[in-house]
Coordinates of C-alpha atoms in Angstrom, one line a residue:
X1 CA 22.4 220.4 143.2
X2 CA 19.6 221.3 141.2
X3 CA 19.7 218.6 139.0
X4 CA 20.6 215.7 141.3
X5 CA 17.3 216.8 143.3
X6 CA 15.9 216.5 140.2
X7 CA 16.6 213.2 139.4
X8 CA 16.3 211.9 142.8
X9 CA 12.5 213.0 142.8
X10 CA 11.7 211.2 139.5
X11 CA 13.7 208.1 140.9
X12 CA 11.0 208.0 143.9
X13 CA 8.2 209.3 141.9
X14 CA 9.1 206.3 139.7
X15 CA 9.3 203.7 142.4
X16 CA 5.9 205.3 144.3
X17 CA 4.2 204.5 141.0
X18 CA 5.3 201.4 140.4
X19 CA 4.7 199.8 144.2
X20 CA 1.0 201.3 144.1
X21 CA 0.6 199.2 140.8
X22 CA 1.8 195.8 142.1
X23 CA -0.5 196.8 145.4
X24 CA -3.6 196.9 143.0
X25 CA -2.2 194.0 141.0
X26 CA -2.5 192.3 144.4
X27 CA -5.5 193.8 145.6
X28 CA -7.5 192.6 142.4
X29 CA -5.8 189.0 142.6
X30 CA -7.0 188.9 146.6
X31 CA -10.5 189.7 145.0
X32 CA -10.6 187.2 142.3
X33 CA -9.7 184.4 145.0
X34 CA -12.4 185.5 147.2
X35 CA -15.1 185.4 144.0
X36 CA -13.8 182.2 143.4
X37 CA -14.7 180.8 146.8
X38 CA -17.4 182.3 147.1
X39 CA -18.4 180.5 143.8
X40 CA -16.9 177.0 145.2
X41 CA -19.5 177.2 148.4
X42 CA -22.3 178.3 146.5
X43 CA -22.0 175.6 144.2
X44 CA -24.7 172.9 144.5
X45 CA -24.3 169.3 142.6
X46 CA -26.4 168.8 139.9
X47 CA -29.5 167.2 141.0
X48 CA -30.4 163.4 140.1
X49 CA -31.4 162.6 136.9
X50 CA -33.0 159.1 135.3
X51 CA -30.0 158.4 133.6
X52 CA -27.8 158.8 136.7
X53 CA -30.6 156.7 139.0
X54 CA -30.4 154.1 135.9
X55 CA -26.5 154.2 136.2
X56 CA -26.6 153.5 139.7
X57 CA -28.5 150.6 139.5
X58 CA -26.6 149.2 136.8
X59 CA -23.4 149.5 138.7
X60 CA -25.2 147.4 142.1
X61 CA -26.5 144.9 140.2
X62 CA -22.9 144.4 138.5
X63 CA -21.4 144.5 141.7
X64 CA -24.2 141.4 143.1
X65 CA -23.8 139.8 140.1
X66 CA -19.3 139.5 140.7
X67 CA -19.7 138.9 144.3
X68 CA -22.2 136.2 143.5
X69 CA -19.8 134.3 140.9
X70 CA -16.7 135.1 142.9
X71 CA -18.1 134.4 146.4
X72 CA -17.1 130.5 146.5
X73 CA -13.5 131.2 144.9
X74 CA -10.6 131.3 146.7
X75 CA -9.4 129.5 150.1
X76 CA -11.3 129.4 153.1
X77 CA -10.0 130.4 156.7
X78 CA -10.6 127.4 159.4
X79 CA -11.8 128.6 163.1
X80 CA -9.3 129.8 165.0
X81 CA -8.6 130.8 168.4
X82 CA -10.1 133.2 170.0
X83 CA -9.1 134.3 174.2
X84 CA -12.7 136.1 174.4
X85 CA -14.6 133.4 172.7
X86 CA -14.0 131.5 176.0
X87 CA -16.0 134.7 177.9
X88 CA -19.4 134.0 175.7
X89 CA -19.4 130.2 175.2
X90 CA -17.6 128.5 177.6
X91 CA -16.4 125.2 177.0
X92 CA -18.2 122.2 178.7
X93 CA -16.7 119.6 180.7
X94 CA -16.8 116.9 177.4
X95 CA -15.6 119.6 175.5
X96 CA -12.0 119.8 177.7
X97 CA -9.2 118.4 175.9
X98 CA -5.5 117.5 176.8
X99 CA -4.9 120.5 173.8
X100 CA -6.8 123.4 175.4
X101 CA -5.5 122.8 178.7
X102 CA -1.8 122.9 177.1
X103 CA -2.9 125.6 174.9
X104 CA -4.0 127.5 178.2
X105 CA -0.5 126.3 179.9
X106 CA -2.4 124.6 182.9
X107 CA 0.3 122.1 182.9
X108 CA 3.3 124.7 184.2
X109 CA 4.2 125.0 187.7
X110 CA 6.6 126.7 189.8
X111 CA 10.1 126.2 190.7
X112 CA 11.1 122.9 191.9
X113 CA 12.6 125.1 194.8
X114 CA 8.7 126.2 195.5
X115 CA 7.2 122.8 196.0
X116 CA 4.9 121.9 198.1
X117 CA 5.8 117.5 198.6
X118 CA 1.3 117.0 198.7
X119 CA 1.3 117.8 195.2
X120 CA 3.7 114.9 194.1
X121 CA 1.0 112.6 192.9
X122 CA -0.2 115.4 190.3
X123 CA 3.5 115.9 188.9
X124 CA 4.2 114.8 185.3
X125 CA 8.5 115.6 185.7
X126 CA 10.7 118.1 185.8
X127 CA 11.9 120.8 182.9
X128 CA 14.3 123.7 183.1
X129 CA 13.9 123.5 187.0
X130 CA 10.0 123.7 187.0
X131 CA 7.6 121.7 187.6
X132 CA 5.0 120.2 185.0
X133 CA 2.1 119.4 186.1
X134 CA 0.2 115.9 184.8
X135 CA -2.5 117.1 182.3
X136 CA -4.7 114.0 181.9
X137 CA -4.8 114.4 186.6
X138 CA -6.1 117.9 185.8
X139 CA -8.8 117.2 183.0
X140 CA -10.5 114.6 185.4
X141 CA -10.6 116.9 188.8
X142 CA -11.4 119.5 186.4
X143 CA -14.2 117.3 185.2
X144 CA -15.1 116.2 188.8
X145 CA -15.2 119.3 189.9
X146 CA -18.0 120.2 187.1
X147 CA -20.0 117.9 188.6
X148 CA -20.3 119.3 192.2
X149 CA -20.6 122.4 190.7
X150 CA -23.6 121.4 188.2
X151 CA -25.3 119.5 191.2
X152 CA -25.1 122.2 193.7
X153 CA -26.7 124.4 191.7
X154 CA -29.3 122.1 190.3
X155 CA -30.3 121.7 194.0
X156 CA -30.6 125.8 194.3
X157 CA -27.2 125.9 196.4
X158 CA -25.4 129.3 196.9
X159 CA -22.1 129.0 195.3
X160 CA -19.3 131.4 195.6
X161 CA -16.8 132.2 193.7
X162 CA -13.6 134.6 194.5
X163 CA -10.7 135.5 192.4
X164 CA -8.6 137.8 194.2
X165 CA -5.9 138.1 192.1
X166 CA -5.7 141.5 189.3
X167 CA -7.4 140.2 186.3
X168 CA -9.6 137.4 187.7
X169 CA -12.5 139.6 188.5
X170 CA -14.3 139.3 184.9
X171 CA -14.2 135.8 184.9
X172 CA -15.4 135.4 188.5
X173 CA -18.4 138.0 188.2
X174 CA -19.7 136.2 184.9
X175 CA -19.1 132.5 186.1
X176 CA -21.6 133.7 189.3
X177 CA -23.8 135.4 187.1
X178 CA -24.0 132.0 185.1
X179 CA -24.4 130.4 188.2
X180 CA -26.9 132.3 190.4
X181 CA -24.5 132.7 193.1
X182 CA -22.1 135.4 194.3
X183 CA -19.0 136.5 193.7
X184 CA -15.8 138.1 195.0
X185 CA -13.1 139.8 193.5
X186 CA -11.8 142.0 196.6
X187 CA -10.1 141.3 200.3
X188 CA -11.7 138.8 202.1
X189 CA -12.9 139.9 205.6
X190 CA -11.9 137.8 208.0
X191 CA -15.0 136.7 210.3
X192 CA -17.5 136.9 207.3
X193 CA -18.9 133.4 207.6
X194 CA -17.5 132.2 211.5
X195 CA -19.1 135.5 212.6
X196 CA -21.7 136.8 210.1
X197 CA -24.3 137.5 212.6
X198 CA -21.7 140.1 214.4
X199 CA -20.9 141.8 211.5
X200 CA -24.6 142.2 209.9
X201 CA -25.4 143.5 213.2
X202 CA -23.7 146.9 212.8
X203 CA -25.2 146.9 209.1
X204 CA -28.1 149.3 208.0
X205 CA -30.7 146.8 206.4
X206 CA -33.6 147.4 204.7
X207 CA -36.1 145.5 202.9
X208 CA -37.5 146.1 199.4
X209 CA -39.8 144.7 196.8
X210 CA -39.6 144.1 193.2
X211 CA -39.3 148.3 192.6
X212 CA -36.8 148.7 195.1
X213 CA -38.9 150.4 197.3
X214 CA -38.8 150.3 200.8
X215 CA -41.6 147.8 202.7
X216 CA -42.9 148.3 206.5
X217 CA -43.0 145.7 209.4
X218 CA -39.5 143.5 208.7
X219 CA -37.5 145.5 210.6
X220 CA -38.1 142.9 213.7
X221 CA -37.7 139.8 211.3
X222 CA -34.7 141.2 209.6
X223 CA -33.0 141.3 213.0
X224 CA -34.0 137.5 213.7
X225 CA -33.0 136.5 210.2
X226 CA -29.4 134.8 210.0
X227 CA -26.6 135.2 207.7
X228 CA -26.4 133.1 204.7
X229 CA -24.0 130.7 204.1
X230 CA -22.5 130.0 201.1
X231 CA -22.6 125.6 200.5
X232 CA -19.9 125.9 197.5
X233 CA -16.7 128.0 197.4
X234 CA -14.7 128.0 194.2
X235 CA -11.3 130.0 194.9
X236 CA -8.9 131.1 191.6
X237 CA -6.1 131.7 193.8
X238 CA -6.2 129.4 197.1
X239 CA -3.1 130.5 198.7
X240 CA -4.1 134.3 199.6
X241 CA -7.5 133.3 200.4
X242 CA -6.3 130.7 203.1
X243 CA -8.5 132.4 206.0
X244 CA -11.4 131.7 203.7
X245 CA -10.6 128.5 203.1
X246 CA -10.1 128.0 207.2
X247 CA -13.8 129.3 207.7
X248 CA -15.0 127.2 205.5
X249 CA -13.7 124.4 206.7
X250 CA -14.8 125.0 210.3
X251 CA -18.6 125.4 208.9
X252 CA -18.2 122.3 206.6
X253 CA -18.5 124.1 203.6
X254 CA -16.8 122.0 200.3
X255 CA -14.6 123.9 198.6
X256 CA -13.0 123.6 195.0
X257 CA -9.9 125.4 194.2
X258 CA -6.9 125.8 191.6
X259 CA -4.0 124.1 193.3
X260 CA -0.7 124.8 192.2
X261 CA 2.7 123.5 192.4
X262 CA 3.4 125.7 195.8
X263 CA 0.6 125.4 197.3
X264 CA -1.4 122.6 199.8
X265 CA -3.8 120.7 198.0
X266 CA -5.3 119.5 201.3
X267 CA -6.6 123.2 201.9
X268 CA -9.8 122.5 199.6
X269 CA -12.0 119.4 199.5
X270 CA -11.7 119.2 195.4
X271 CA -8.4 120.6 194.1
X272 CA -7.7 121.2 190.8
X273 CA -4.3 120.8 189.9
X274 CA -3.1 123.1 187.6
X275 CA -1.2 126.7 186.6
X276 CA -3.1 129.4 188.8
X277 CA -1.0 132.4 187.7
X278 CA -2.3 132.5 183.9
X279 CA -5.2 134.8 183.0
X280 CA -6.1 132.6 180.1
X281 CA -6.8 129.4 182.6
X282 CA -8.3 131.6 185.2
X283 CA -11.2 132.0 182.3
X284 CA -11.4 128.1 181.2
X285 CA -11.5 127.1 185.0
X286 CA -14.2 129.7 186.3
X287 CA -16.2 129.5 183.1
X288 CA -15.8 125.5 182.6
X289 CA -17.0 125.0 186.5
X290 CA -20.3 126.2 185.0

């Protein structure tokens, strides 16, 4: 017993000894990482030198002097077709081709199911059960239309645009911004123009100057003042504004309006016949109006 006690204390004195030497095997590698980093974040770059500034400028002036001799080489890329080229430069009416309004698929309508028998005179034929729509009859009430447009607003006219449809409210608030006039992207109140006067009534007004401040003694005038009254209305999507269209007609206000396929071209005083569910011609109609 004696001597297996023996041996079993030098087996653990053995192992003790050799655990505490890979712990300070450990312990000194721990420290020579940290010196290292410590090293690595002190360490600065080498300051500029002339050489290196003369190096530098060597290598730009290369660079110029490749990108001069190699500038012309190679193919060049024609202008293509950009959607929100159309929001920053509009096109203008002589500018309308048969090929953007195709390219902007003005010339689909709806079902043949759908039709309304008014818009017979602006239908091309028939394909796959829908409609097409005559491009060169859109290009010159598109054109026509630019006219009233133009001359309203040479005369100081208030045009108004509305697009009620999801989408159509960038194109409407820049084509009235173009134009001076106002814009609407939202639900139409019904009454707005038939009875203005009644609804400004229950309004708060106020008057202010240039700074928006507040100015004292129009509060009787204000009251005598009446409504204003748009003397253009350019509607993107005719059919759900059709109490709008009503109004104006009982005022004798014109009207100009995207007509397609389904819907009544006699609801407006200049229709446009063309696709009014596309984005892309929502833009080129607002924006070409202008």
């Amino acid at each position: 017993m004696r001597t297996l006690t023996t041996e079993t204390l030098a087996e653990e004195r053995s192992s003790i000894e050799h655990s505490i030497a890979n712990h300070t095997k450990e312990t000194h590698s721990i420290e020579a990482n940290l010196n290292q980093l410590q090293l690595t974040k002190s360490f600065h770059p080498p300051r500029e030198t002339a050489e290196s500034k003369a190096g530098v400028r060597r290598d730009y002036a290369l660079r110029k002097h490749i990108k001069q001799r190699t500038s012309h080489l190679g193919s060049k890329i024609a202008p293509h077709y950009e959607p929100s080229d159309v929001l920053t430069d509009p096109p203008r009416p002589e500018d309308v081709t048969l090929e953007l309004l195709m390219a902007s698929q003005a010339h689909f309508g709806h079902s043949t199911s759908l039709w309304n028998p008014m818009n017979q005179r602006y239908i091309y034929g028939v394909r796959s059960g829908i409609h097409i729509i005559s491009l060169e009859v859109t290009a010159a009430h598109l054109r026509r239309a630019a006219k009233v447009v133009e001359g309203v607003a040479y005369y100081g006219g208030l045009i108004l645009f509305v697009g009620t449809r999801k989408g159509q409210d960038k194109a409407v608030v820049k084509a009235a911004k173009m134009a001076q006039g106002c814009h609407l992207f939202e639900r139409w109140i019904p009454g707005t123009i038939t009875n203005g006067d009644q609804i400004l009534s229950n309004c708060a007004m106020r008057v202010v100057d240039a700074k928006d401040e507040p100015l004292r003694g129009f509060e009787q005038k204000v009251g005598e003042w009446k409504a204003l009254r748009p003397d253009l209305v350019v509607v993107l999507n005719p059919r759900e504004n059709y109490v709008l269209l009503h109004e104006c007609g009982l005022n004798n206000i014109p009207t100009i309006g995207v007509i397609d396929t389904d819907a009544d071209p006699t609801w407006v005083t200049y229709p446009i016949p063309a696709n009014d569910d596309r984005f892309v011609f929502s833009l080129t109609s607002s924006y070409f109006l202008l």
